[in-house]
Coordinates of C-alpha atoms in Angstrom, one line a residue:
M1 CA 1.8 11.5 43.8
K2 CA 2.7 12.9 40.4
R3 CA 1.2 12.0 37.0
A4 CA 2.9 11.8 33.7
R5 CA 0.8 12.1 30.6
F6 CA 1.4 10.1 27.4
D7 CA -1.5 11.0 25.3
K8 CA -0.3 13.3 22.5
L9 CA 0.2 10.7 19.8
D10 CA 0.4 12.9 16.7
T11 CA 4.0 11.9 16.0
G12 CA 3.1 8.3 15.3
W13 CA 5.6 5.6 14.6
N14 CA 9.3 6.1 14.1
A15 CA 11.6 3.1 13.7
D16 CA 14.8 4.8 12.8
L17 CA 15.6 7.5 15.3
P18 CA 17.1 6.5 18.7
D19 CA 14.5 6.1 21.4
V20 CA 15.9 9.0 23.4
D21 CA 15.5 11.4 20.6
L22 CA 11.8 10.8 20.1
P23 CA 9.1 13.1 21.5
P24 CA 6.8 11.7 24.3
G25 CA 4.0 10.8 21.9
A26 CA 6.1 8.7 19.4
W27 CA 6.1 4.9 19.2
T28 CA 9.2 2.9 18.4
D29 CA 7.6 -0.3 17.2
S30 CA 4.1 -1.3 16.1
R31 CA 2.2 -3.6 13.8
N32 CA -1.3 -3.5 12.4
V33 CA -2.2 -0.2 14.0
K34 CA -2.4 3.3 12.5
Y35 CA -2.0 6.7 13.9
R36 CA -4.9 9.0 13.2
D37 CA -6.3 12.2 14.8
G38 CA -3.9 11.9 17.7
A39 CA -4.8 8.3 18.6
I40 CA -3.8 4.7 17.8
E41 CA -6.5 2.6 16.1
K42 CA -6.7 -0.9 14.7
C43 CA -6.1 -1.3 11.0
P44 CA -9.0 -2.8 9.1
G45 CA -8.9 -6.4 8.0
Y46 CA -10.1 -8.0 4.8
S47 CA -12.6 -10.7 3.7
Q48 CA -12.8 -12.9 0.6
A49 CA -14.4 -11.4 -2.4
L50 CA -15.4 -12.6 -5.9
G51 CA -16.0 -16.1 -4.7
N52 CA -13.3 -18.7 -5.6
L53 CA -11.0 -17.7 -8.4
S54 CA -10.3 -20.1 -11.3
V55 CA -6.5 -19.8 -10.8
T56 CA -4.1 -18.5 -8.3
A57 CA -3.5 -15.0 -9.7
T58 CA -0.1 -13.3 -10.2
W59 CA -1.7 -10.2 -11.7
A60 CA -5.1 -8.5 -11.7
M61 CA -7.0 -5.5 -13.0
G62 CA -10.3 -3.9 -12.1
L63 CA -12.3 -2.6 -15.0
S64 CA -15.5 -0.6 -15.1
D65 CA -17.4 1.4 -17.8
Q66 CA -19.6 2.9 -15.0
I67 CA -22.4 0.5 -16.0
N68 CA -20.7 -2.9 -15.6
S69 CA -17.7 -3.9 -13.5
F70 CA -15.3 -6.7 -14.2
W71 CA -12.1 -8.1 -12.8
A72 CA -9.4 -9.6 -15.0
Y73 CA -6.8 -11.9 -13.4
G74 CA -4.1 -14.1 -14.8
A75 CA -1.2 -16.4 -14.0
H76 CA 1.5 -17.4 -16.5
T77 CA -0.3 -19.0 -19.4
V78 CA -4.0 -18.3 -18.6
M79 CA -6.2 -15.3 -18.0
Y80 CA -9.7 -15.2 -16.6
A81 CA -12.3 -12.5 -16.0
T82 CA -15.3 -12.3 -13.6
D83 CA -18.3 -10.0 -13.1
G84 CA -18.1 -11.0 -9.4
T85 CA -20.1 -14.2 -9.9
T86 CA -19.2 -16.0 -13.1
H87 CA -15.5 -16.8 -13.9
T88 CA -14.5 -17.5 -17.4
T89 CA -11.3 -17.8 -19.3
I90 CA -10.6 -15.0 -21.8
N91 CA -7.2 -16.0 -23.3
G92 CA -9.0 -17.8 -26.2
T93 CA -6.5 -18.8 -28.9
V94 CA -3.7 -16.4 -27.9
T95 CA -0.5 -17.6 -26.4
L96 CA 0.4 -16.3 -23.0
S97 CA 3.9 -16.7 -21.3
A98 CA 3.7 -14.3 -18.4
T99 CA 6.9 -15.4 -16.6
D100 CA 7.3 -12.0 -15.0
G101 CA 3.6 -11.2 -14.8
Y102 CA 1.5 -8.8 -16.8
V103 CA 1.7 -5.0 -17.2
G104 CA -0.9 -2.7 -18.7
G105 CA -3.9 -0.4 -18.2
M106 CA -7.3 0.8 -19.5
F107 CA -7.3 2.7 -22.7
N108 CA -10.5 4.1 -24.4
G109 CA -12.6 1.3 -22.9
F110 CA -10.1 -1.5 -23.7
M111 CA -7.8 -3.4 -21.3
V112 CA -4.3 -3.5 -22.9
V113 CA -1.6 -5.7 -21.4
T114 CA 1.7 -7.2 -22.2
E115 CA 3.6 -10.1 -20.7
G116 CA 6.9 -9.3 -22.4
T117 CA 7.3 -12.4 -24.5
N118 CA 4.6 -12.0 -27.1
A119 CA 2.8 -9.1 -28.7
P120 CA 0.6 -7.1 -26.3
Y121 CA -3.1 -7.9 -26.1
S122 CA -6.3 -6.0 -25.8
W123 CA -9.7 -7.0 -24.4
S124 CA -13.1 -5.4 -24.7
P125 CA -14.6 -6.0 -21.3
S126 CA -17.3 -8.7 -21.6
L127 CA -17.3 -12.3 -20.4
A128 CA -18.2 -13.2 -24.0
N129 CA -15.0 -11.6 -25.4
D130 CA -11.5 -13.0 -25.6
L131 CA -8.1 -11.4 -25.6
V132 CA -6.8 -10.5 -29.1
T133 CA -3.4 -9.3 -30.3
L134 CA -3.2 -5.6 -30.1
T135 CA -4.2 -3.9 -33.4
A136 CA -1.5 -2.6 -35.7
W137 CA 1.3 -3.8 -33.4
P138 CA 4.7 -4.0 -35.2
A139 CA 7.1 -7.0 -35.2
I140 CA 8.5 -6.3 -31.7
T141 CA 7.8 -7.0 -28.1
C142 CA 7.8 -4.8 -25.0
E143 CA 8.0 -5.5 -21.3
V144 CA 5.8 -2.5 -20.3
I145 CA 2.8 -0.9 -22.0
R146 CA 0.9 2.0 -20.4
P147 CA -1.9 4.4 -21.6
W148 CA -1.3 8.2 -21.7
R149 CA -3.5 10.8 -23.2
D150 CA -4.5 9.5 -26.7
F151 CA -1.3 7.3 -26.9
L152 CA -0.1 3.9 -25.8
V153 CA 3.5 3.9 -24.6
A154 CA 5.8 0.9 -24.7
L155 CA 9.0 0.5 -22.7
R156 CA 12.0 -1.9 -22.9
I157 CA 11.7 -2.9 -26.5
R158 CA 12.9 -6.2 -28.0
E159 CA 13.3 -6.2 -31.8
G160 CA 14.9 -9.0 -33.8
G161 CA 15.6 -10.9 -30.6
N162 CA 17.6 -8.0 -29.2
L163 CA 16.4 -6.2 -26.0
N164 CA 17.0 -2.5 -25.6
P165 CA 16.0 -1.7 -22.0
R166 CA 16.4 2.1 -22.7
L167 CA 14.1 2.3 -25.6
M168 CA 10.6 3.8 -25.6
R169 CA 8.0 3.8 -28.4
W170 CA 4.6 5.4 -28.6
S171 CA 1.7 4.9 -30.9
D172 CA -0.2 7.2 -33.2
A173 CA -2.9 9.1 -31.4
A174 CA -6.0 7.0 -31.2
Q175 CA -9.6 8.1 -32.1
K176 CA -12.2 8.3 -29.4
G177 CA -13.3 4.8 -28.3
A178 CA -10.6 3.1 -30.5
L179 CA -7.2 1.6 -30.3
P180 CA -4.2 3.2 -32.1
G181 CA -4.1 2.6 -35.8
S182 CA -0.3 2.7 -36.2
W183 CA 3.1 2.4 -34.5
D184 CA 5.1 3.3 -37.6
Y185 CA 7.3 6.1 -36.4
A186 CA 8.8 6.4 -39.9
D187 CA 5.4 7.5 -41.3
P188 CA 5.2 11.3 -41.3
T189 CA 1.4 11.2 -41.5
N190 CA 1.0 9.9 -37.9
Q191 CA 2.2 10.9 -34.5
S192 CA 3.9 7.7 -33.4
G193 CA 7.6 8.0 -32.3
I194 CA 10.6 6.5 -30.7
K195 CA 13.1 7.7 -28.0
E196 CA 16.2 6.1 -26.5
F197 CA 17.1 7.3 -23.1
G198 CA 20.7 6.6 -23.7
E199 CA 22.3 9.4 -21.6
T200 CA 22.7 6.9 -18.8
Q201 CA 22.9 3.1 -19.0
D202 CA 20.3 2.2 -16.5
A203 CA 17.1 0.6 -17.8
L204 CA 13.6 2.0 -18.1
I205 CA 11.4 0.8 -15.4
D206 CA 7.8 2.3 -15.7
C207 CA 5.9 5.4 -16.5
A208 CA 2.7 7.1 -15.2
P209 CA 0.8 10.3 -16.0
L210 CA 1.1 13.4 -13.8
R211 CA -1.5 16.0 -14.9
D212 CA -0.8 16.5 -18.7
S213 CA 2.7 15.1 -18.5
L214 CA 4.1 11.5 -18.6
I215 CA 6.7 10.8 -15.9
V216 CA 9.2 8.2 -17.2
Y217 CA 11.2 6.3 -14.6
K218 CA 14.5 4.6 -15.2
Q219 CA 16.4 2.8 -12.4
N220 CA 18.3 5.9 -11.3
V221 CA 17.0 8.8 -13.4
T222 CA 13.5 10.3 -13.9
W223 CA 12.3 12.0 -17.1
V224 CA 9.3 14.1 -18.1
A225 CA 7.5 13.7 -21.5
D226 CA 5.2 16.5 -22.7
Y227 CA 3.0 16.7 -25.8
V228 CA 4.5 19.4 -28.0
G229 CA 3.0 18.5 -31.4
G230 CA 4.7 19.1 -34.7
A231 CA 7.4 16.8 -36.0
D232 CA 8.7 15.9 -32.6
V233 CA 5.3 15.1 -31.1
L234 CA 6.7 14.7 -27.6
G235 CA 9.4 16.8 -25.8
F236 CA 11.6 15.3 -23.1
R237 CA 13.5 16.8 -20.2
Q238 CA 15.3 15.2 -17.2
L239 CA 13.5 15.7 -13.9
F240 CA 15.7 14.0 -11.3
G241 CA 19.3 12.8 -12.0
Q242 CA 19.7 10.7 -8.9
S243 CA 16.4 8.9 -8.4
G244 CA 14.2 6.6 -10.4
A245 CA 12.0 3.6 -9.5
L246 CA 13.0 0.4 -7.8
T247 CA 10.7 -1.8 -10.0
Q248 CA 7.5 -1.5 -12.0
D249 CA 4.2 -1.1 -10.2
C250 CA 6.0 0.9 -7.5
I251 CA 4.5 4.3 -8.5
G252 CA 1.4 5.6 -6.6
V253 CA -0.5 8.3 -8.5
L254 CA -2.1 11.0 -6.3
P255 CA -4.0 14.1 -7.4
T256 CA -1.0 16.2 -6.6
G257 CA 2.0 14.0 -7.5
H258 CA 3.6 10.6 -7.4
V259 CA 4.7 8.4 -4.5
V260 CA 7.7 6.4 -5.7
L261 CA 9.7 3.6 -4.2
T262 CA 13.2 4.2 -5.4
N263 CA 16.3 2.0 -4.8
D264 CA 17.1 3.8 -1.6
D265 CA 14.0 5.9 -0.6
L266 CA 10.3 6.5 -0.7
I267 CA 9.7 9.9 -2.2
L268 CA 6.8 12.2 -3.0
H269 CA 7.2 14.6 -6.0
D270 CA 4.9 17.0 -7.8
G271 CA 6.8 17.0 -11.1
N272 CA 9.2 19.7 -10.0
S273 CA 10.7 18.9 -6.6
Q274 CA 10.8 15.8 -4.4
Q275 CA 10.8 15.0 -0.7
S276 CA 11.6 11.9 1.3
L277 CA 8.7 10.4 3.2
I278 CA 10.7 8.0 5.3
D279 CA 14.1 9.8 6.0
R280 CA 14.8 9.8 9.8
R281 CA 11.6 7.8 10.3
A282 CA 11.6 4.4 8.5
R283 CA 14.2 4.4 5.8
R284 CA 16.6 1.9 7.4
W285 CA 13.6 -0.1 8.7
L286 CA 12.2 -0.5 5.1
F287 CA 15.4 -1.3 3.2
N288 CA 16.7 -3.7 5.8
R289 CA 13.5 -5.8 5.3
I290 CA 13.0 -5.9 1.5
D291 CA 14.3 -9.1 0.1
T292 CA 17.1 -8.3 -2.3
T293 CA 16.4 -11.2 -4.6
N294 CA 12.6 -10.9 -4.9
Y295 CA 12.3 -7.1 -4.6
K296 CA 10.6 -7.0 -8.1
K297 CA 7.5 -8.4 -6.5
S298 CA 7.0 -5.2 -4.5
F299 CA 4.0 -3.0 -5.5
I300 CA 2.3 0.3 -4.5
T301 CA -1.5 0.7 -4.1
V302 CA -3.2 4.0 -3.4
D303 CA -6.3 3.9 -1.2
P304 CA -8.0 7.3 -1.7
R305 CA -10.9 6.5 0.7
R306 CA -8.5 6.2 3.6
R307 CA -5.9 8.7 2.2
E308 CA -3.2 6.0 2.3
V309 CA -0.5 4.7 0.1
I310 CA 0.4 1.0 0.7
I311 CA 3.9 -0.1 -0.1
A312 CA 3.9 -4.0 -0.1
F313 CA 7.1 -6.0 -0.3
P314 CA 8.6 -9.4 0.3
E315 CA 10.4 -9.7 3.6
Q316 CA 13.9 -11.1 3.7
G317 CA 13.8 -14.8 2.7
L318 CA 10.3 -14.7 1.2
T319 CA 9.4 -14.8 -2.5
E320 CA 6.0 -12.9 -2.2
C321 CA 4.8 -9.8 -0.4
S322 CA 4.0 -10.4 3.3
L323 CA 4.5 -7.0 4.9
A324 CA 3.6 -3.4 3.9
L325 CA 4.6 0.1 5.0
V326 CA 1.6 2.5 4.8
W327 CA 1.9 6.3 4.5
C328 CA -1.2 8.4 5.4
W329 CA -1.0 11.7 3.5
A330 CA -3.7 13.3 5.6
D331 CA -1.7 13.0 8.8
N332 CA 1.8 12.4 7.3
T333 CA 2.2 9.3 9.5
L334 CA 3.7 5.9 8.7
H335 CA 2.7 2.5 10.1
P336 CA 3.6 -1.1 9.2
I337 CA 1.0 -3.8 8.6
D338 CA 1.0 -7.5 8.0
L339 CA -0.6 -8.7 4.9
G340 CA -2.1 -11.7 6.6
G341 CA -0.2 -14.2 4.4
R342 CA 1.6 -14.2 1.0
I343 CA 0.1 -11.7 -1.4
A344 CA 1.0 -11.7 -5.1
C345 CA -0.6 -8.4 -6.3
S346 CA -3.4 -5.9 -5.8
A347 CA -6.0 -4.3 -8.0
V348 CA -8.5 -1.4 -7.6
G349 CA -12.0 -1.6 -9.0
V350 CA -15.7 -1.7 -8.3
I351 CA -17.5 -4.5 -6.5
G352 CA -21.2 -4.3 -7.2
G353 CA -23.8 -4.2 -4.4
T354 CA -27.3 -5.5 -4.2
A355 CA -30.6 -3.9 -3.5
T356 CA -33.1 -5.0 -0.8
T357 CA -36.0 -7.0 -2.2
F358 CA -39.2 -8.4 -0.7
D359 CA -37.9 -12.0 -1.2
T360 CA -34.5 -11.4 0.5
D361 CA -35.6 -9.2 3.4
T362 CA -35.8 -11.2 6.6
P363 CA -38.1 -9.2 9.0
T364 CA -41.8 -9.0 8.6
F365 CA -43.0 -6.1 6.3
D366 CA -44.1 -3.9 9.2
A367 CA -40.8 -4.4 11.1
A368 CA -38.5 -3.9 8.1
T369 CA -36.1 -1.0 8.4
D370 CA -34.4 -1.3 5.0
V371 CA -35.0 1.1 2.2
F372 CA -36.3 -0.8 -0.8
D373 CA -34.9 -0.5 -4.4
T374 CA -31.8 1.3 -3.3
E375 CA -28.2 0.1 -3.8
T376 CA -26.2 -0.8 -0.8
I377 CA -23.1 0.9 -2.1
S378 CA -22.2 3.6 -4.6
P379 CA -21.7 2.0 -8.0
F380 CA -18.5 4.1 -8.4
K381 CA -16.9 3.2 -5.1
Q382 CA -13.4 1.9 -5.7
N383 CA -12.3 -1.1 -3.6
I384 CA -8.9 -2.6 -3.1
L385 CA -8.5 -6.4 -3.7
L386 CA -5.4 -8.3 -2.5
F387 CA -4.7 -11.5 -4.4
D388 CA -3.4 -14.5 -2.5
A389 CA -0.2 -15.9 -3.8
L390 CA -0.8 -19.4 -2.5
S391 CA -4.4 -20.1 -3.3
P392 CA -7.1 -18.9 -5.8
K393 CA -8.6 -16.2 -3.6
A394 CA -9.0 -12.4 -3.6
Y395 CA -9.6 -10.3 -0.4
Q396 CA -11.4 -7.0 -0.2
V397 CA -9.6 -4.6 2.1
G398 CA -11.6 -2.8 4.7
V399 CA -14.2 -5.5 5.2
G400 CA -14.1 -7.1 8.7
E401 CA -11.6 -6.9 11.5
T402 CA -9.6 -10.0 10.7
F403 CA -7.5 -11.5 7.9
N404 CA -10.4 -13.4 6.3
G405 CA -11.3 -14.9 9.7
T406 CA -7.8 -15.1 11.2
S407 CA -7.2 -12.7 14.1
M408 CA -4.5 -10.1 13.6
A409 CA -2.0 -9.3 16.3
C410 CA -2.0 -5.6 16.9
Y411 CA 0.6 -4.0 19.1
A412 CA 2.4 -0.7 19.8
E413 CA 5.5 -0.3 21.8
R414 CA 7.4 2.7 23.2
R415 CA 10.9 2.1 24.4
G416 CA 13.2 4.5 26.2
H417 CA 10.8 6.8 28.0
A418 CA 12.0 8.6 31.1
L419 CA 8.5 10.0 32.1
T420 CA 10.2 13.3 32.9
E421 CA 13.0 15.3 31.5
D422 CA 15.2 14.1 34.3
M423 CA 16.6 10.8 33.0
G424 CA 18.8 10.3 36.0
A425 CA 15.9 10.2 38.5
I426 CA 14.5 6.9 39.7
K427 CA 10.7 6.8 39.7
R428 CA 8.4 4.5 41.5
L429 CA 5.5 3.7 39.2
W430 CA 2.2 3.1 41.0
R431 CA -0.5 3.0 38.4
L432 CA -1.0 3.1 34.7
W433 CA -4.3 4.5 33.4
P434 CA -5.0 3.4 29.8
K435 CA -7.3 5.6 27.7
L436 CA -9.0 3.0 25.5
I437 CA -12.3 3.1 23.5
G438 CA -13.6 -0.2 22.2
T439 CA -15.9 -3.1 22.9
V440 CA -16.9 -3.9 26.5
G441 CA -15.3 -7.1 27.5
D442 CA -12.4 -6.9 25.1
T443 CA -9.0 -7.5 26.7
F444 CA -5.7 -5.7 26.2
D445 CA -2.3 -6.9 27.4
F446 CA 0.2 -4.4 28.8
W447 CA 3.9 -5.2 29.4
I448 CA 6.1 -2.9 31.4
S449 CA 9.9 -2.8 31.5
V450 CA 12.0 -0.6 33.8
R451 CA 15.7 -0.1 33.3
E452 CA 18.6 1.7 35.0
N453 CA 19.8 3.2 31.7
L454 CA 19.3 3.1 28.0
L455 CA 21.9 0.5 27.4
A456 CA 20.3 -2.0 29.8
P457 CA 18.4 -4.8 28.1
L458 CA 14.6 -4.8 28.0
A459 CA 13.1 -6.7 30.9
Y460 CA 9.3 -6.8 30.3
V461 CA 7.0 -7.8 33.1
G462 CA 3.5 -8.9 32.3
P463 CA 1.1 -9.2 30.8
Y464 CA -1.0 -6.9 32.8
R465 CA -4.5 -7.8 31.6
F466 CA -6.9 -4.8 31.1
T467 CA -10.6 -5.5 30.4
L468 CA -12.7 -2.7 28.9
G469 CA -15.8 -1.9 30.9
T470 CA -14.3 -3.6 34.0
D471 CA -10.9 -2.2 34.7
T472 CA -9.9 1.5 35.2
W473 CA -6.2 1.2 35.9
I474 CA -3.3 -1.2 36.2
D475 CA -1.4 -1.5 39.5
L476 CA 2.4 -1.5 39.0
R477 CA 4.6 -0.7 42.0
I478 CA 7.9 -0.9 40.2
D479 CA 11.0 1.3 40.2
G480 CA 13.3 2.5 37.4
R481 CA 14.8 5.4 35.5
I482 CA 13.8 4.3 31.9
V483 CA 10.3 2.9 31.2
D484 CA 9.3 0.8 28.2
V485 CA 5.6 0.1 27.5
R486 CA 4.0 -2.4 25.1
V487 CA 0.3 -2.8 24.5
Q488 CA -1.2 -5.7 22.5
Y489 CA -4.6 -6.7 21.2
E490 CA -5.6 -9.9 19.4
G491 CA -9.3 -9.7 19.3
A492 CA -11.7 -9.3 16.4
Q493 CA -13.1 -5.8 17.2
S494 CA -11.9 -2.3 16.5
F495 CA -10.5 0.1 19.1
R496 CA -8.9 3.5 19.6
F497 CA -6.1 4.0 22.1
H498 CA -5.6 7.6 23.2
G499 CA -2.5 6.9 25.3
F500 CA -2.1 6.6 29.0
H501 CA -1.2 8.3 32.2
V502 CA 1.2 7.0 34.8
D503 CA 1.1 7.8 38.5
Y504 CA 4.6 7.9 40.0
E505 CA 6.7 9.3 42.8
D506 CA 10.4 10.4 42.7
S507 CA 12.5 7.8 44.4
G508 CA 15.9 9.5 44.4
A509 CA 18.9 9.3 42.0
R510 CA 20.9 6.5 43.5

């Protein structure tokens, strides 16, 4: 009896390369599992947070002054804010027409947003305050506004009813704790300015800071803006001539660079050079699935706690995000995850915790094990919220093992494995030994397919039920040259799968 080992899983998931070209530890298909430290583990779920929202949100932002935390969220003609308990409208008397959603950021303690139709707005975070029109804003509109250094930067400018999608304007430098006092680039006494990126006809998409620079993304070209002072104020140079950003909110800011979803790739760059994160791994997989009509709903979210970048997108035929590709920069692995429904947007911010009190503690005083007068979480811990596109709910990622109570189907599949380097030899498979760590009593289903050659169709047999704490191996007694294995879990607990061993005998080469 011989034994084949399938337990070096560092390669992770690869959907693009042919099965036969993959190393033994690679997986050809998976969903809702990640590849970490040489093993497969279940992805975390999410649970509802912030109570019931006042509106089904299409946009949201987390805000914190390190003392108080708030979440602002909006949809079309209304915007609300919450401290996690109380929800109140903050649009006051301003007119909102967010057909394509909101875009903005935090600047000197103010939330600044635009919806592209009216002048941008600012909000001083407090449930007692309302949105107001941005101070000193000229008679124009913009489709994107972002903070950078002491400036606000506006892209895709409409003036006199005419849209110039290549035009960028920036404000005068703002004083500490204040909004900019001028956008008049013709006034030599301030630092506001204007720049048309007219060298190519593609539109400006978005911008984001990278160290001291501002990276400005067009559809097909990427530029760098640097503060140079003097009459020019900003200096510009082209960074990449063949790649830009697919749509706004598709830039993930890491300490060392940007992860950007372009119109044909997912790249990582440091402001000088770029590399593809999905070439020969998941490039075809990703761009064959993004809906070509609703691709502008895609967004990128950075999860620093898990060292992951989440690229969410609408699948073919859907109008909202339903699937995501996740890149883990610690292990340089990829994995796809379901979003558990239709998701409109995400936001990162602080969700406050509570301290243990005498009134709320349930054991008797002598039996209590809690530490009194201590917070249950760090007040600075950043959390990711996903906002439901079909109902007024927000979900906190990483809380629970389900999609807000609905079990997630987790599976991993490896096709086209010959067990040995001799693909012509027929093997008789006797036993499969899963290496699983999880909750005693949880069950996993294994399917096995054996084929005469790589062109033969899959013919899975199973499921072979494997119960943790009860079973040690799975009896097979099947013959074939090529082996395909699929393992699936639909429970509500976590697990780690470290691969498997297969006992087999050579059965000739007939």
